[in-house]
Amino acid sequence: MLAATLGAALAFGAPAALAGTDPVSPSGSAAPAPAPVPAPAAAPAAQSAAWVAGTRAYLVITAPGDTTAVRNAVTANGGTVFQYYDAIGVITAHSASASFATTMRGVSGVQQVGATRTSDVPADAYNPALPANPAQSTTPSGEPVRADMTQIKADQAWAVTTGSASVKVGILDTGVDDQHQDLAPNFNAADSASCAYGKPDTRTGAWRDVGTHGTHVAGTVAAAKNGKGVIGVAPGVRISSVRIAEPGSSLFFAENTICGFMWAGDHGFKVTNNSYYTDPWQFNCPDNVDQAAIIEGVRRAQEYAESKGSLQVAAAGNSNIDLANKTTDTESPNDSTPVTRTITNACLDIPTELPGVVTVSAMGTTAKASYSNYGLNVIDVTAPGGDSTGIYSTLPGGKYGSKSGTSMASPHVAGVAALLASTNPNITPAELRDKLATQANDIACPTDSRCKGTTARNGFFGEGQVDALKAVGSTPPPGKYFENTADFAIGDNTTVESPITVTGVTGNAPATLKVGVNIVHTYIGDLKVDLIAPDGTAYTLHNRSGGSTDNISQTYTVNASSELADGTWKLRVNDNARGDTGRIDSWNITF
């Protein structure tokens, strides 16, 4: 799902192993994969005494609940417990013993044991180096709306909502450059971490990019609407980085994916984007003891995240194969020496083929992207992934560039899901999946025998191309639109105002003036919120209701027909109690 960037000045995002397929050039043809290049680190990791050559990682699966007895058995049989999750009965164990897996399979209470790699666990796992924090370039003002955003009508959806800051989207990827000028306004460091090697690392910066892929994906989801660079599908939501790629190889092993999903569930991510497959197997087959354990471990973690309210969106892959008719895998294992093997539909590309995960194919402008995987009853929806031109988005160091792939399509869908969650605060993952299907615009099969199904649902496009405007349940409000996206801090017992200067609107404001408010603040019962007209008249929008509820993300209708439209309007927020603070994140007026 990784793709090459566009143009000689833009290097490939990362080795092919990142997503398990060769990078895809914007034209859709396969490009040669560069040799893996380790990402620069702040300091080299010292080799730990706990690491020895031959150390391998295993998933030990038992019943959910207290895993103490099985963890003790791991230690007693030549292994160490690296991480464990009682809630799903999954233990990540390390061992250099060739007989470890066989021995553990005979232990009472152990249901499955599987190696997650065909290579050694890197010594860096025991003392991880922090990724580099790149110096930042600056970009002049200017934020043109891109073709991929108009293709899914995101630009029209922004007139209804840019998304709620209470909606968290997790970017499970190579990491995210949180200092980037277009990502920093929406970045949520408190819920970011590294899950490389399968254990959460919450040190500052552990979540940063070890390539370029994750930063590019993050920009498509939620680059800020700040007058420069690019705009994401949902520029008002919050993004967190969970780095699950390991440095150097940029591989996403099962224990890393499990850690990422558990983190997503425990940290309230409404949506996660997954533009990768779980290495080292492009397809995991249940008749293989190792791969069966991988399927079960990742499945349990995904179900845990979903049970906590998180929807997973995933890229379908770039091999131009029919996922509904699998026959051969030539790319696995990608952490040692790939072999050609015969496979069936029982073998799964995970996480994208797990139950509950939204599987996304890629389109060019009007057709399936040449590289995109497909498959009837496998693909759920489609979105722009770039073909001849690529998708333009953020890159580390304050930079921008283009990439093509299903990796680029998936974050468009994650962004639309975030808009849906913003306008439906109590929506469940199952309801989100349903709404993603119903808002999509049907696309008929082209004259291509590979495309099976109907116009309503087929193997190339699933339920159709996502439509951000339909997702937010409205047409754009008529009239001129004005917005202030600058942050204004709301302190205890203080009053703060955010201004918008309206020009070019003749006569008075309408009786149905639309005022969109996005305030991030715990305990909104502390707050009084007023719209202040240019002549100083106050129109109360919110008056200390809501009690301990967090955040205000709402559009109000105000009868302002007695007010001249042109002039400076203000959103005034008064905090009336101690103990809770926040900010005006953005607000807008539509005449």
PDB file of N, CA and C in Angstrom, residues 255-307:
ATOM      1  N   GLU A 255       2.768  -8.304  16.425  1.00  0.00           N
ATOM      2  CA  GLU A 255       2.742  -7.784  17.787  1.00  0.00           C
ATOM      3  C   GLU A 255       2.617  -6.260  17.797  1.00  0.00           C
ATOM      4  N   ASN A 256       3.159  -5.598  16.754  1.00  0.00           N
ATOM      5  CA  ASN A 256       3.052  -4.144  16.649  1.00  0.00           C
ATOM      6  C   ASN A 256       1.612  -3.737  16.346  1.00  0.00           C
ATOM      7  N   THR A 257       0.995  -4.470  15.409  1.00  0.00           N
ATOM      8  CA  THR A 257      -0.394  -4.190  15.055  1.00  0.00           C
ATOM      9  C   THR A 257      -1.318  -4.409  16.253  1.00  0.00           C
ATOM     10  N   ILE A 258      -1.095  -5.501  16.984  1.00  0.00           N
ATOM     11  CA  ILE A 258      -1.901  -5.784  18.180  1.00  0.00           C
ATOM     12  C   ILE A 258      -1.764  -4.649  19.189  1.00  0.00           C
ATOM     13  N   CYS A 259      -0.541  -4.225  19.439  1.00  0.00           N
ATOM     14  CA  CYS A 259      -0.300  -3.112  20.356  1.00  0.00           C
ATOM     15  C   CYS A 259      -1.032  -1.860  19.895  1.00  0.00           C
ATOM     16  N   GLY A 260      -1.000  -1.590  18.575  1.00  0.00           N
ATOM     17  CA  GLY A 260      -1.669  -0.405  18.042  1.00  0.00           C
ATOM     18  C   GLY A 260      -3.165  -0.439  18.234  1.00  0.00           C
ATOM     19  N   PHE A 261      -3.784  -1.602  17.986  1.00  0.00           N
ATOM     20  CA  PHE A 261      -5.233  -1.703  18.151  1.00  0.00           C
ATOM     21  C   PHE A 261      -5.633  -1.613  19.625  1.00  0.00           C
ATOM     22  N   MET A 262      -4.855  -2.228  20.505  1.00  0.00           N
ATOM     23  CA  MET A 262      -5.167  -2.131  21.929  1.00  0.00           C
ATOM     24  C   MET A 262      -5.044  -0.682  22.406  1.00  0.00           C
ATOM     25  N   TRP A 263      -4.021   0.007  21.916  1.00  0.00           N
ATOM     26  CA  TRP A 263      -3.842   1.420  22.263  1.00  0.00           C
ATOM     27  C   TRP A 263      -5.030   2.235  21.756  1.00  0.00           C
ATOM     28  N   ALA A 264      -5.470   1.965  20.529  1.00  0.00           N
ATOM     29  CA  ALA A 264      -6.604   2.692  19.956  1.00  0.00           C
ATOM     30  C   ALA A 264      -7.852   2.516  20.813  1.00  0.00           C
ATOM     31  N   GLY A 265      -8.111   1.281  21.253  1.00  0.00           N
ATOM     32  CA  GLY A 265      -9.282   1.028  22.084  1.00  0.00           C
ATOM     33  C   GLY A 265      -9.203   1.719  23.423  1.00  0.00           C
ATOM     34  N   ASP A 266      -8.015   1.699  24.021  1.00  0.00           N
ATOM     35  CA  ASP A 266      -7.860   2.263  25.368  1.00  0.00           C
ATOM     36  C   ASP A 266      -7.769   3.785  25.378  1.00  0.00           C
ATOM     37  N   HIS A 267      -7.524   4.391  24.209  1.00  0.00           N
ATOM     38  CA  HIS A 267      -7.336   5.841  24.164  1.00  0.00           C
ATOM     39  C   HIS A 267      -8.429   6.568  23.387  1.00  0.00           C
ATOM     40  N   GLY A 268      -9.525   5.879  23.138  1.00  0.00           N
ATOM     41  CA  GLY A 268     -10.698   6.563  22.629  1.00  0.00           C
ATOM     42  C   GLY A 268     -10.634   6.996  21.181  1.00  0.00           C
ATOM     43  N   PHE A 269      -9.863   6.296  20.350  1.00  0.00           N
ATOM     44  CA  PHE A 269      -9.828   6.650  18.935  1.00  0.00           C
ATOM     45  C   PHE A 269     -11.152   6.238  18.282  1.00  0.00           C
ATOM     46  N   LYS A 270     -11.821   7.168  17.677  1.00  0.00           N
ATOM     47  CA  LYS A 270     -13.082   6.860  16.987  1.00  0.00           C
ATOM     48  C   LYS A 270     -12.826   6.129  15.673  1.00  0.00           C
ATOM     49  N   VAL A 271     -11.703   6.445  15.044  1.00  0.00           N
ATOM     50  CA  VAL A 271     -11.332   5.850  13.764  1.00  0.00           C
ATOM     51  C   VAL A 271      -9.830   5.618  13.778  1.00  0.00           C
ATOM     52  N   THR A 272      -9.384   4.523  13.156  1.00  0.00           N
ATOM     53  CA  THR A 272      -7.959   4.370  12.878  1.00  0.00           C
ATOM     54  C   THR A 272      -7.764   4.152  11.394  1.00  0.00           C
ATOM     55  N   ASN A 273      -6.647   4.644  10.868  1.00  0.00           N
ATOM     56  CA  ASN A 273      -6.275   4.369   9.475  1.00  0.00           C
ATOM     57  C   ASN A 273      -5.109   3.399   9.451  1.00  0.00           C
ATOM     58  N   ASN A 274      -5.230   2.382   8.595  1.00  0.00           N
ATOM     59  CA  ASN A 274      -4.246   1.299   8.527  1.00  0.00           C
ATOM     60  C   ASN A 274      -3.837   1.081   7.073  1.00  0.00           C
ATOM     61  N   SER A 275      -2.816   1.795   6.641  1.00  0.00           N
ATOM     62  CA  SER A 275      -2.339   1.698   5.256  1.00  0.00           C
ATOM     63  C   SER A 275      -1.109   0.790   5.198  1.00  0.00           C
ATOM     64  N   TYR A 276      -1.313  -0.481   5.492  1.00  0.00           N
ATOM     65  CA  TYR A 276      -0.230  -1.451   5.555  1.00  0.00           C
ATOM     66  C   TYR A 276      -0.856  -2.836   5.605  1.00  0.00           C
ATOM     67  N   TYR A 277      -0.029  -3.885   5.474  1.00  0.00           N
ATOM     68  CA  TYR A 277      -0.484  -5.196   5.918  1.00  0.00           C
ATOM     69  C   TYR A 277       0.492  -5.726   6.951  1.00  0.00           C
ATOM     70  N   THR A 278       0.037  -6.713   7.691  1.00  0.00           N
ATOM     71  CA  THR A 278       0.822  -7.213   8.810  1.00  0.00           C
ATOM     72  C   THR A 278       1.918  -8.144   8.290  1.00  0.00           C
ATOM     73  N   ASP A 279       3.153  -7.687   8.386  1.00  0.00           N
ATOM     74  CA  ASP A 279       4.308  -8.457   7.924  1.00  0.00           C
ATOM     75  C   ASP A 279       4.573  -9.647   8.856  1.00  0.00           C
ATOM     76  N   PRO A 280       5.308 -10.679   8.404  1.00  0.00           N
ATOM     77  CA  PRO A 280       6.000 -10.783   7.114  1.00  0.00           C
ATOM     78  C   PRO A 280       5.186 -11.476   6.029  1.00  0.00           C
ATOM     79  N   TRP A 281       3.926 -11.852   6.318  1.00  0.00           N
ATOM     80  CA  TRP A 281       3.131 -12.618   5.374  1.00  0.00           C
ATOM     81  C   TRP A 281       2.118 -11.729   4.701  1.00  0.00           C
ATOM     82  N   GLN A 282       2.189 -11.625   3.363  1.00  0.00           N
ATOM     83  CA  GLN A 282       1.180 -10.860   2.650  1.00  0.00           C
ATOM     84  C   GLN A 282      -0.204 -11.448   2.905  1.00  0.00           C
ATOM     85  N   PHE A 283      -0.269 -12.776   3.022  1.00  0.00           N
ATOM     86  CA  PHE A 283      -1.498 -13.464   3.383  1.00  0.00           C
ATOM     87  C   PHE A 283      -1.183 -14.469   4.480  1.00  0.00           C
ATOM     88  N   ASN A 284      -1.995 -14.470   5.525  1.00  0.00           N
ATOM     89  CA  ASN A 284      -1.831 -15.403   6.637  1.00  0.00           C
ATOM     90  C   ASN A 284      -2.839 -16.534   6.478  1.00  0.00           C
ATOM     91  N   CYS A 285      -2.325 -17.776   6.459  1.00  0.00           N
ATOM     92  CA  CYS A 285      -3.168 -18.937   6.174  1.00  0.00           C
ATOM     93  C   CYS A 285      -3.437 -19.724   7.451  1.00  0.00           C
ATOM     94  N   PRO A 286      -4.705 -20.050   7.723  1.00  0.00           N
ATOM     95  CA  PRO A 286      -5.049 -20.702   8.994  1.00  0.00           C
ATOM     96  C   PRO A 286      -4.551 -22.132   9.125  1.00  0.00           C
ATOM     97  N   ASP A 287      -4.075 -22.754   8.032  1.00  0.00           N
ATOM     98  CA  ASP A 287      -3.537 -24.109   8.146  1.00  0.00           C
ATOM     99  C   ASP A 287      -2.059 -24.116   8.502  1.00  0.00           C
ATOM    100  N   ASN A 288      -1.491 -22.936   8.732  1.00  0.00           N
ATOM    101  CA  ASN A 288      -0.114 -22.812   9.196  1.00  0.00           C
ATOM    102  C   ASN A 288      -0.158 -22.377  10.660  1.00  0.00           C
ATOM    103  N   VAL A 289       0.505 -23.109  11.552  1.00  0.00           N
ATOM    104  CA  VAL A 289       0.353 -22.841  12.995  1.00  0.00           C
ATOM    105  C   VAL A 289       0.809 -21.438  13.379  1.00  0.00           C
ATOM    106  N   ASP A 290       1.872 -20.961  12.748  1.00  0.00           N
ATOM    107  CA  ASP A 290       2.342 -19.618  13.070  1.00  0.00           C
ATOM    108  C   ASP A 290       1.354 -18.564  12.583  1.00  0.00           C
ATOM    109  N   GLN A 291       0.932 -18.693  11.334  1.00  0.00           N
ATOM    110  CA  GLN A 291       0.032 -17.695  10.755  1.00  0.00           C
ATOM    111  C   GLN A 291      -1.358 -17.741  11.384  1.00  0.00           C
ATOM    112  N   ALA A 292      -1.791 -18.917  11.814  1.00  0.00           N
ATOM    113  CA  ALA A 292      -3.081 -19.024  12.502  1.00  0.00           C
ATOM    114  C   ALA A 292      -3.068 -18.213  13.793  1.00  0.00           C
ATOM    115  N   ALA A 293      -1.951 -18.249  14.519  1.00  0.00           N
ATOM    116  CA  ALA A 293      -1.844 -17.470  15.754  1.00  0.00           C
ATOM    117  C   ALA A 293      -1.830 -15.972  15.455  1.00  0.00           C
ATOM    118  N   ILE A 294      -1.185 -15.589  14.348  1.00  0.00           N
ATOM    119  CA  ILE A 294      -1.178 -14.179  13.949  1.00  0.00           C
ATOM    120  C   ILE A 294      -2.597 -13.713  13.654  1.00  0.00           C
ATOM    121  N   ILE A 295      -3.341 -14.504  12.871  1.00  0.00           N
ATOM    122  CA  ILE A 295      -4.729 -14.142  12.567  1.00  0.00           C
ATOM    123  C   ILE A 295      -5.525 -13.964  13.849  1.00  0.00           C
ATOM    124  N   GLU A 296      -5.405 -14.925  14.766  1.00  0.00           N
ATOM    125  CA  GLU A 296      -6.203 -14.877  15.993  1.00  0.00           C
ATOM    126  C   GLU A 296      -5.814 -13.706  16.884  1.00  0.00           C
ATOM    127  N   GLY A 297      -4.521 -13.450  17.030  1.00  0.00           N
ATOM    128  CA  GLY A 297      -4.080 -12.357  17.889  1.00  0.00           C
ATOM    129  C   GLY A 297      -4.513 -11.001  17.379  1.00  0.00           C
ATOM    130  N   VAL A 298      -4.325 -10.760  16.074  1.00  0.00           N
ATOM    131  CA  VAL A 298      -4.718  -9.472  15.504  1.00  0.00           C
ATOM    132  C   VAL A 298      -6.235  -9.341  15.501  1.00  0.00           C
ATOM    133  N   ARG A 299      -6.941 -10.440  15.202  1.00  0.00           N
ATOM    134  CA  ARG A 299      -8.410 -10.395  15.229  1.00  0.00           C
ATOM    135  C   ARG A 299      -8.928 -10.010  16.607  1.00  0.00           C
ATOM    136  N   ARG A 300      -8.383 -10.608  17.646  1.00  0.00           N
ATOM    137  CA  ARG A 300      -8.837 -10.273  19.007  1.00  0.00           C
ATOM    138  C   ARG A 300      -8.570  -8.802  19.334  1.00  0.00           C
ATOM    139  N   ALA A 301      -7.419  -8.293  18.917  1.00  0.00           N
ATOM    140  CA  ALA A 301      -7.095  -6.893  19.210  1.00  0.00           C
ATOM    141  C   ALA A 301      -8.020  -5.947  18.456  1.00  0.00           C
ATOM    142  N   GLN A 302      -8.328  -6.286  17.186  1.00  0.00           N
ATOM    143  CA  GLN A 302      -9.256  -5.454  16.409  1.00  0.00           C
ATOM    144  C   GLN A 302     -10.636  -5.466  17.053  1.00  0.00           C
ATOM    145  N   GLU A 303     -11.089  -6.634  17.476  1.00  0.00           N
ATOM    146  CA  GLU A 303     -12.407  -6.718  18.119  1.00  0.00           C
ATOM    147  C   GLU A 303     -12.421  -5.943  19.433  1.00  0.00           C
ATOM    148  N   TYR A 304     -11.305  -5.953  20.159  1.00  0.00           N
ATOM    149  CA  TYR A 304     -11.218  -5.173  21.394  1.00  0.00           C
ATOM    150  C   TYR A 304     -11.359  -3.680  21.086  1.00  0.00           C
ATOM    151  N   ALA A 305     -10.616  -3.206  20.081  1.00  0.00           N
ATOM    152  CA  ALA A 305     -10.702  -1.792  19.727  1.00  0.00           C
ATOM    153  C   ALA A 305     -12.124  -1.425  19.324  1.00  0.00           C
ATOM    154  N   GLU A 306     -12.756  -2.290  18.527  1.00  0.00           N
ATOM    155  CA  GLU A 306     -14.129  -2.013  18.098  1.00  0.00           C
ATOM    156  C   GLU A 306     -15.087  -2.002  19.285  1.00  0.00           C
ATOM    157  N   SER A 307     -14.863  -2.904  20.245  1.00  0.00           N
ATOM    158  CA  SER A 307     -15.739  -2.940  21.422  1.00  0.00           C
ATOM    159  C   SER A 307     -15.632  -1.667  22.251  1.00  0.00           C
TER     160      SER A 307
END
